[in-house]
CSV table of C-alpha atoms in Angstrom, one decimal:
chain,number,residue,atom,x,y,z
A,1120,MET,CA,52.0,6.3,12.8
A,1121,SER,CA,49.2,6.0,10.5
A,1122,THR,CA,46.8,8.6,10.4
A,1123,VAL,CA,43.3,8.1,10.1
A,1124,ASN,CA,41.3,9.5,7.1
A,1125,ILE,CA,38.3,10.5,7.8
A,1126,GLU,CA,35.5,11.3,5.0
A,1127,THR,CA,33.8,14.5,4.2
A,1128,PRO,CA,30.4,13.7,6.2
A,1129,ARG,CA,28.6,14.8,3.2
A,1130,ALA,CA,29.9,13.2,0.7
A,1131,PRO,CA,27.9,11.1,-1.4
A,1132,ARG,CA,27.7,7.5,-1.2
A,1133,SER,CA,30.5,6.0,-3.3
A,1134,THR,CA,28.6,4.8,-6.9
A,1135,GLY,CA,30.9,1.7,-7.2
A,1136,ALA,CA,28.5,-0.1,-4.6
A,1137,ARG,CA,25.2,1.0,-6.6
A,1138,ARG,CA,26.1,-0.6,-9.7
A,1139,GLY,CA,23.7,-3.7,-10.6
A,1140,VAL,CA,20.0,-4.4,-10.3
A,1141,ASN,CA,18.7,-3.3,-7.1
A,1142,LEU,CA,16.9,-6.6,-6.1
A,1143,GLU,CA,15.6,-4.9,-3.0
A,1144,LYS,CA,13.9,-1.8,-4.6
A,1145,TRP,CA,12.5,-4.9,-7.0
A,1146,GLY,CA,11.7,-6.9,-3.9
A,1147,TRP,CA,9.9,-4.0,-2.8
A,1148,ILE,CA,7.7,-3.5,-6.0
A,1149,TYR,CA,7.0,-6.8,-6.1
A,1150,MET,CA,5.0,-6.7,-2.8
A,1151,ARG,CA,3.2,-3.9,-3.9
A,1152,ALA,CA,2.2,-5.5,-7.6
A,1153,SER,CA,1.5,-8.7,-6.4
A,1154,GLY,CA,-0.3,-7.7,-3.2
A,1155,VAL,CA,-3.0,-5.7,-5.5
A,1156,VAL,CA,-3.4,-9.0,-8.1
A,1157,LEU,CA,-3.7,-10.9,-4.6
A,1158,VAL,CA,-6.5,-9.0,-2.9
A,1159,VAL,CA,-8.2,-9.9,-6.2
A,1160,LEU,CA,-7.2,-13.5,-6.3
A,1161,ILE,CA,-7.9,-14.4,-2.8
A,1162,PHE,CA,-10.9,-12.9,-2.1
A,1163,GLY,CA,-12.1,-14.5,-5.3
A,1164,HIS,CA,-10.7,-18.0,-3.9
A,1165,LEU,CA,-12.3,-17.4,-0.7
A,1166,PHE,CA,-15.8,-16.4,-2.1
A,1167,VAL,CA,-16.1,-19.4,-4.0
A,1168,ASN,CA,-14.3,-21.7,-1.5
A,1169,LEU,CA,-15.7,-21.1,1.9
A,1170,VAL,CA,-19.0,-18.2,1.1
A,1171,ALA,CA,-20.9,-19.5,-2.3
A,1172,GLY,CA,-23.1,-22.9,-1.9
A,1173,GLU,CA,-22.3,-24.9,0.6
A,1174,GLY,CA,-19.1,-23.5,1.8
A,1175,VAL,CA,-16.6,-25.7,3.1
A,1176,LYS,CA,-18.8,-28.6,3.5
A,1177,ALA,CA,-18.7,-28.7,-0.3
A,1178,ILE,CA,-15.0,-28.9,-0.6
A,1179,ASP,CA,-14.0,-32.6,-1.4
A,1180,PHE,CA,-12.1,-34.1,-4.5
A,1181,ALA,CA,-14.8,-33.6,-6.5
A,1182,PHE,CA,-15.3,-30.2,-5.8
A,1183,VAL,CA,-11.3,-29.8,-6.9
A,1184,ALA,CA,-11.9,-31.7,-10.1
A,1185,GLY,CA,-14.7,-29.8,-11.2
A,1186,LYS,CA,-12.9,-26.6,-10.8
A,1187,TRP,CA,-9.7,-27.4,-12.3
A,1188,ALA,CA,-11.6,-29.4,-15.4
A,1189,ASP,CA,-11.9,-25.3,-16.2
A,1190,PRO,CA,-9.0,-23.6,-17.5
A,1191,PHE,CA,-10.2,-20.7,-15.9
A,1192,TRP,CA,-9.7,-22.0,-12.6
A,1193,VAL,CA,-6.0,-23.9,-13.4
A,1194,VAL,CA,-4.7,-20.2,-14.4
A,1195,TRP,CA,-6.0,-18.7,-11.5
A,1196,ASP,CA,-4.9,-21.3,-8.8
A,1197,THR,CA,-1.4,-21.1,-10.5
A,1198,ALA,CA,-1.3,-17.6,-10.2
A,1199,LEU,CA,-2.4,-17.7,-6.5
A,1200,LEU,CA,0.5,-20.3,-5.8
A,1201,TRP,CA,3.5,-18.5,-7.1
A,1202,LEU,CA,2.2,-14.9,-6.2
A,1203,ALA,CA,1.5,-15.8,-3.0
A,1204,LEU,CA,4.0,-17.9,-1.7
A,1205,ILE,CA,6.9,-15.8,-3.3
A,1206,HIS,CA,4.9,-12.9,-1.6
A,1207,GLY,CA,5.1,-14.7,1.8
A,1208,ALA,CA,8.2,-15.8,1.4
A,1209,ASN,CA,9.8,-12.5,0.7
A,1210,GLY,CA,8.0,-10.7,3.8
A,1211,MET,CA,9.3,-13.5,6.1
A,1212,ARG,CA,12.9,-12.4,4.6
A,1213,THR,CA,12.3,-9.4,5.8
A,1214,ILE,CA,11.0,-10.1,9.0
A,1215,VAL,CA,14.3,-12.7,9.5
A,1216,ASN,CA,16.6,-9.5,8.2
A,1217,ASP,CA,14.9,-7.7,11.2
A,1218,TYR,CA,15.0,-9.5,13.8
A,1219,ALA,CA,17.8,-12.7,13.9
A,1220,SER,CA,21.0,-10.6,14.6
A,1221,ASN,CA,23.0,-13.4,14.4
A,1222,ALA,CA,24.7,-13.6,10.6
A,1223,LEU,CA,25.0,-17.8,10.7
A,1224,LEU,CA,21.1,-17.7,12.4
A,1225,ARG,CA,20.2,-15.3,9.2
A,1226,THR,CA,21.5,-17.4,6.4
A,1227,ILE,CA,20.0,-20.5,8.4
A,1228,PHE,CA,16.7,-19.0,8.1
A,1229,LYS,CA,16.8,-17.7,4.7
A,1230,GLY,CA,18.0,-20.6,3.2
A,1231,ALA,CA,15.1,-22.7,4.8
A,1232,LEU,CA,12.6,-20.0,3.0
A,1233,LEU,CA,14.6,-20.6,-0.6
A,1234,VAL,CA,14.1,-24.6,0.3
A,1235,SER,CA,10.4,-24.9,1.2
A,1236,THR,CA,9.9,-21.8,-1.4
A,1237,VAL,CA,11.5,-23.6,-4.2
A,1238,ALA,CA,10.0,-27.1,-3.2
A,1239,LEU,CA,6.4,-25.9,-2.4
A,1240,LEU,CA,6.3,-24.2,-5.8
A,1241,THR,CA,7.5,-27.3,-8.1
A,1242,LEU,CA,5.3,-29.6,-6.1
A,1243,GLY,CA,1.8,-26.9,-6.3
A,1244,THR,CA,2.5,-26.5,-10.1
A,1245,LEU,CA,3.5,-30.6,-10.4
A,1246,VAL,CA,0.5,-31.1,-8.6
A,1247,ILE,CA,-1.9,-28.4,-10.7
A,1248,TYR,CA,-0.6,-29.8,-14.2
A,1249,THR,CA,-0.8,-33.4,-13.6
A,1250,PHE,CA,-4.2,-33.8,-11.5
A,1251,GLU,CA,-5.7,-36.8,-12.6
A,1252,PRO,CA,-9.4,-36.3,-12.1
A,1253,CYS,CA,-11.0,-39.7,-12.9
A,1254,PRO,CA,-8.5,-42.0,-11.4
A,1255,VAL,CA,-8.6,-45.9,-12.1
A,1256,GLY,CA,-9.9,-48.0,-9.8
A,1257,ALA,CA,-11.0,-44.6,-7.3
A,1258,PRO,CA,-14.9,-45.4,-5.9
A,1259,ALA,CA,-16.9,-43.3,-8.4
A,1260,GLU,CA,-18.9,-41.6,-5.5
A,1261,LEU,CA,-15.8,-40.1,-4.8
A,1262,LEU,CA,-15.4,-38.6,-8.2
A,1263,PRO,CA,-16.9,-35.9,-10.4
A,1264,SER,CA,-20.2,-36.8,-12.4
A,1265,PHE,CA,-18.0,-36.0,-15.6
A,1266,CYS,CA,-15.8,-39.5,-14.9
A,1267,GLU,CA,-19.0,-41.5,-15.3
A,1268,ALA,CA,-19.0,-41.0,-19.2
A,1269,GLY,CA,-15.7,-42.7,-20.2
A,1270,ARG,CA,-16.8,-45.8,-18.0
A,1271,PRO,CA,-17.8,-48.8,-19.3
B,1266,MET,CA,31.7,32.8,24.5
B,1267,SER,CA,31.6,30.2,26.4
B,1268,GLU,CA,28.8,31.4,28.9
B,1269,LYS,CA,26.0,30.4,26.6
B,1270,SER,CA,27.9,27.1,25.5
B,1271,ALA,CA,28.7,25.8,29.2
B,1272,GLY,CA,25.5,27.4,31.1
B,1273,GLY,CA,23.2,25.9,33.6
B,1274,LEU,CA,24.8,22.8,33.5
B,1275,ALA,CA,27.5,23.4,36.4
B,1276,THR,CA,27.2,26.3,37.7
B,1277,ALA,CA,26.0,26.2,41.5
B,1278,GLY,CA,24.9,29.0,43.2
B,1279,ARG,CA,25.2,31.4,40.0
B,1280,VAL,CA,21.8,33.0,38.9
B,1281,ASN,CA,21.6,31.3,35.5
B,1282,LYS,CA,20.8,34.0,32.6
B,1283,TYR,CA,19.9,30.9,30.3
B,1284,PRO,CA,18.1,27.8,31.9
B,1285,LEU,CA,18.2,24.7,29.8
B,1286,PRO,CA,14.4,24.4,28.7
B,1287,ARG,CA,12.2,22.0,30.8
B,1288,ILE,CA,11.2,18.8,29.1
B,1289,ARG,CA,8.4,17.3,31.5
B,1290,ALA,CA,9.0,13.1,31.2
B,1291,PRO,CA,5.5,11.4,30.7
B,1292,LYS,CA,4.4,9.3,33.8
B,1293,ALA,CA,3.4,6.9,31.2
B,1294,PRO,CA,4.8,5.3,28.3
B,1295,ALA,CA,3.5,8.0,25.6
B,1296,GLY,CA,3.2,7.8,21.8
B,1297,THR,CA,6.3,9.9,19.8
B,1298,LEU,CA,5.5,10.6,16.3
B,1299,TYR,CA,5.7,7.3,15.4
B,1300,ARG,CA,5.6,4.6,18.6
B,1301,GLY,CA,2.2,4.1,19.5
B,1302,ASN,CA,0.3,5.5,17.2
B,1303,THR,CA,-2.0,4.1,14.4
B,1304,GLY,CA,1.5,3.8,12.1
B,1305,MET,CA,3.0,1.6,14.6
B,1306,TRP,CA,-0.2,-0.7,15.5
B,1307,SER,CA,-1.3,-1.0,11.8
B,1308,TRP,CA,2.5,-2.2,10.8
B,1309,VAL,CA,2.5,-4.8,14.2
B,1310,LEU,CA,-0.6,-6.0,12.6
B,1311,HIS,CA,0.1,-6.2,9.1
B,1312,ARG,CA,3.3,-8.4,10.3
B,1313,ILE,CA,1.5,-10.4,12.8
B,1314,THR,CA,-1.1,-11.5,10.4
B,1315,GLY,CA,1.4,-12.0,7.7
B,1316,VAL,CA,3.1,-14.7,9.5
B,1317,ALA,CA,0.1,-16.1,10.5
B,1318,ILE,CA,-1.0,-16.5,6.5
B,1319,PHE,CA,2.5,-17.5,5.3
B,1320,PHE,CA,2.2,-21.0,7.7
B,1321,PHE,CA,-1.1,-21.0,6.9
B,1322,LEU,CA,-0.1,-21.1,3.0
B,1323,LEU,CA,2.5,-23.7,3.2
B,1324,VAL,CA,0.1,-26.3,5.2
B,1325,HIS,CA,-2.6,-25.5,2.6
B,1326,ILE,CA,-0.3,-26.0,-0.5
B,1327,LEU,CA,0.6,-29.4,1.4
B,1328,ASP,CA,-2.8,-30.5,2.3
B,1329,THR,CA,-4.2,-29.9,-2.0
B,1330,ALA,CA,-1.5,-31.7,-2.8
B,1331,LEU,CA,-3.0,-34.7,-1.6
B,1332,VAL,CA,-5.5,-34.8,-4.7
B,1333,ARG,CA,-2.5,-36.3,-6.3
B,1334,VAL,CA,-2.0,-39.1,-3.9
B,1335,SER,CA,-5.9,-40.1,-3.8
B,1336,PRO,CA,-9.1,-38.7,-3.5
B,1337,GLU,CA,-9.9,-41.2,-0.4
B,1338,ALA,CA,-6.3,-39.4,1.4
B,1339,TYR,CA,-7.7,-35.7,0.2
B,1340,ASN,CA,-11.0,-36.1,1.5
B,1341,VAL,CA,-9.9,-37.4,5.1
B,1342,VAL,CA,-7.7,-34.8,5.5
B,1343,ILE,CA,-10.4,-32.1,3.9
B,1344,GLU,CA,-12.5,-33.2,6.2
B,1345,SER,CA,-11.0,-32.1,9.3
B,1346,TYR,CA,-11.3,-28.4,7.9
B,1347,LYS,CA,-14.9,-29.0,8.3
B,1348,THR,CA,-15.1,-29.6,11.7
B,1349,PRO,CA,-15.9,-27.0,14.4
B,1350,ILE,CA,-12.5,-26.0,15.9
B,1351,MET,CA,-11.0,-25.5,12.3
B,1352,GLY,CA,-14.3,-23.8,11.2
B,1353,LEU,CA,-13.1,-21.2,13.4
B,1354,GLY,CA,-9.7,-21.1,12.4
B,1355,GLU,CA,-11.1,-20.2,9.0
B,1356,LEU,CA,-12.9,-17.3,10.6
B,1357,GLY,CA,-9.4,-16.6,12.1
B,1358,LEU,CA,-8.1,-16.7,8.8
B,1359,VAL,CA,-9.9,-14.3,7.1
B,1360,VAL,CA,-10.0,-12.6,9.6
B,1361,ALA,CA,-6.3,-11.7,9.2
B,1362,ILE,CA,-6.7,-11.8,5.7
B,1363,GLY,CA,-9.2,-9.2,5.4
B,1364,PHE,CA,-7.0,-6.7,7.7
B,1365,HIS,CA,-3.3,-7.7,5.7
B,1366,ALA,CA,-5.4,-7.3,2.3
B,1367,LEU,CA,-7.1,-3.8,3.1
B,1368,ASN,CA,-4.0,-2.6,5.3
B,1369,GLY,CA,-1.8,-3.5,2.5
B,1370,LEU,CA,-3.6,-1.7,0.1
B,1371,ARG,CA,-3.6,1.5,2.3
B,1372,ILE,CA,0.2,0.8,2.4
B,1373,ILE,CA,0.2,1.4,-1.6
B,1374,LEU,CA,-1.5,4.6,-1.5
B,1375,ILE,CA,0.5,6.0,1.2
B,1376,ASP,CA,3.9,5.0,-1.2
B,1377,PHE,CA,2.2,6.0,-4.5
B,1378,TRP,CA,-0.9,8.3,-3.8
B,1379,SER,CA,0.4,11.9,-4.1
B,1380,VAL,CA,-1.3,13.0,-1.1
B,1381,GLY,CA,-1.2,9.4,0.4
B,1382,PRO,CA,1.2,10.2,3.5
B,1383,ARG,CA,-1.8,13.0,4.6
B,1384,TYR,CA,-4.3,10.8,4.6
B,1385,HIS,CA,-2.9,7.9,6.3
B,1386,LYS,CA,-4.6,7.8,9.4
B,1387,LEU,CA,-7.9,8.5,7.9
B,1388,MET,CA,-7.5,5.6,5.3
B,1389,PHE,CA,-6.6,3.3,8.7
B,1390,VAL,CA,-10.2,4.3,9.9
B,1391,VAL,CA,-11.2,3.3,6.3
B,1392,VAL,CA,-9.5,-0.2,6.9
B,1393,ILE,CA,-11.0,-0.7,10.2
B,1394,LEU,CA,-14.2,-0.1,8.9
B,1395,LEU,CA,-14.2,-2.0,5.6
B,1396,TRP,CA,-12.4,-4.8,7.7
B,1397,VAL,CA,-15.4,-5.0,10.3
B,1398,ILE,CA,-18.2,-4.7,7.2
B,1399,LEU,CA,-16.2,-7.3,5.5
B,1400,LEU,CA,-16.4,-10.0,8.6
B,1401,ILE,CA,-20.1,-8.8,9.6
B,1402,GLY,CA,-20.8,-10.3,6.2
B,1403,PHE,CA,-18.8,-13.3,5.9
B,1404,THR,CA,-19.1,-14.6,10.0
B,1405,PRO,CA,-22.7,-15.6,9.8
B,1406,ARG,CA,-22.4,-17.5,6.9
B,1407,HIS,CA,-19.3,-19.2,7.5
B,1408,LEU,CA,-20.6,-20.2,10.8
B,1409,MET,CA,-24.0,-21.2,9.7
B,1410,HIS,CA,-21.9,-23.7,7.2
B,1411,VAL,CA,-19.8,-25.5,10.1
B,1412,PHE,CA,-22.3,-25.6,12.6
B,1413,GLY,CA,-25.7,-25.5,11.0
B,1414,GLY,CA,-27.0,-29.0,10.2
């Protein structure tokens, strides 16, 4: 008969499994580092879009075009997109790990999170950097005032 | 030797020299070190608000992407954000973001500030206070934007 080998209970964990980059640790650090920056970025975003001036009533295509005419808001919104979506997706990953007890389901949920995050980061970044504030043929009253200058 | 370890469990009729400690069961579910206290409720609220904000973020990236389709398409969708129901939804969003942000800073202080764990309950009270102050400032302003002429 084979003997069962029971390890000493207080023996340190094998060092083999601990080699390499500890991604869970970096995920933990990312949540805190991005969190601090997001507090500033999101409260700034909410103030400019919901509190200042006419608040939500002022938001339309011309409002967005006016903001993105300034590189400051382009950088602000790009940082917001990347930091917030990765922060959110990583938080959802934690929740999936906590509550989805079925291994297949876990893989499906986390795969869906990865796919949607990559798709939305790509889409959002392309939208910000290929934005056309004065599209040809659009009614002038929907466009920001600076579009008038280039028109005949 | 064995008297102590076996004592009290199956010794009916004999006077027990070593009675087991009496632990009274609570009549209603009661808080333990963690369960039912600020540690648990701040964690629960942090999760719920986080999930809500995440799903709003997905929608918000998609609706903003409509600026790349046409001014008309973006304006039509963004008009729905100005309706009374969505206006209340935006208030709910700020309620969620306000708590998640302030409690997130509290979590960071618990993790990195040397005396953070000692003051976690006090910091929870501060979080709630700042949250209420934030909402007292935001709510009337936003409701005036949404419902005002």
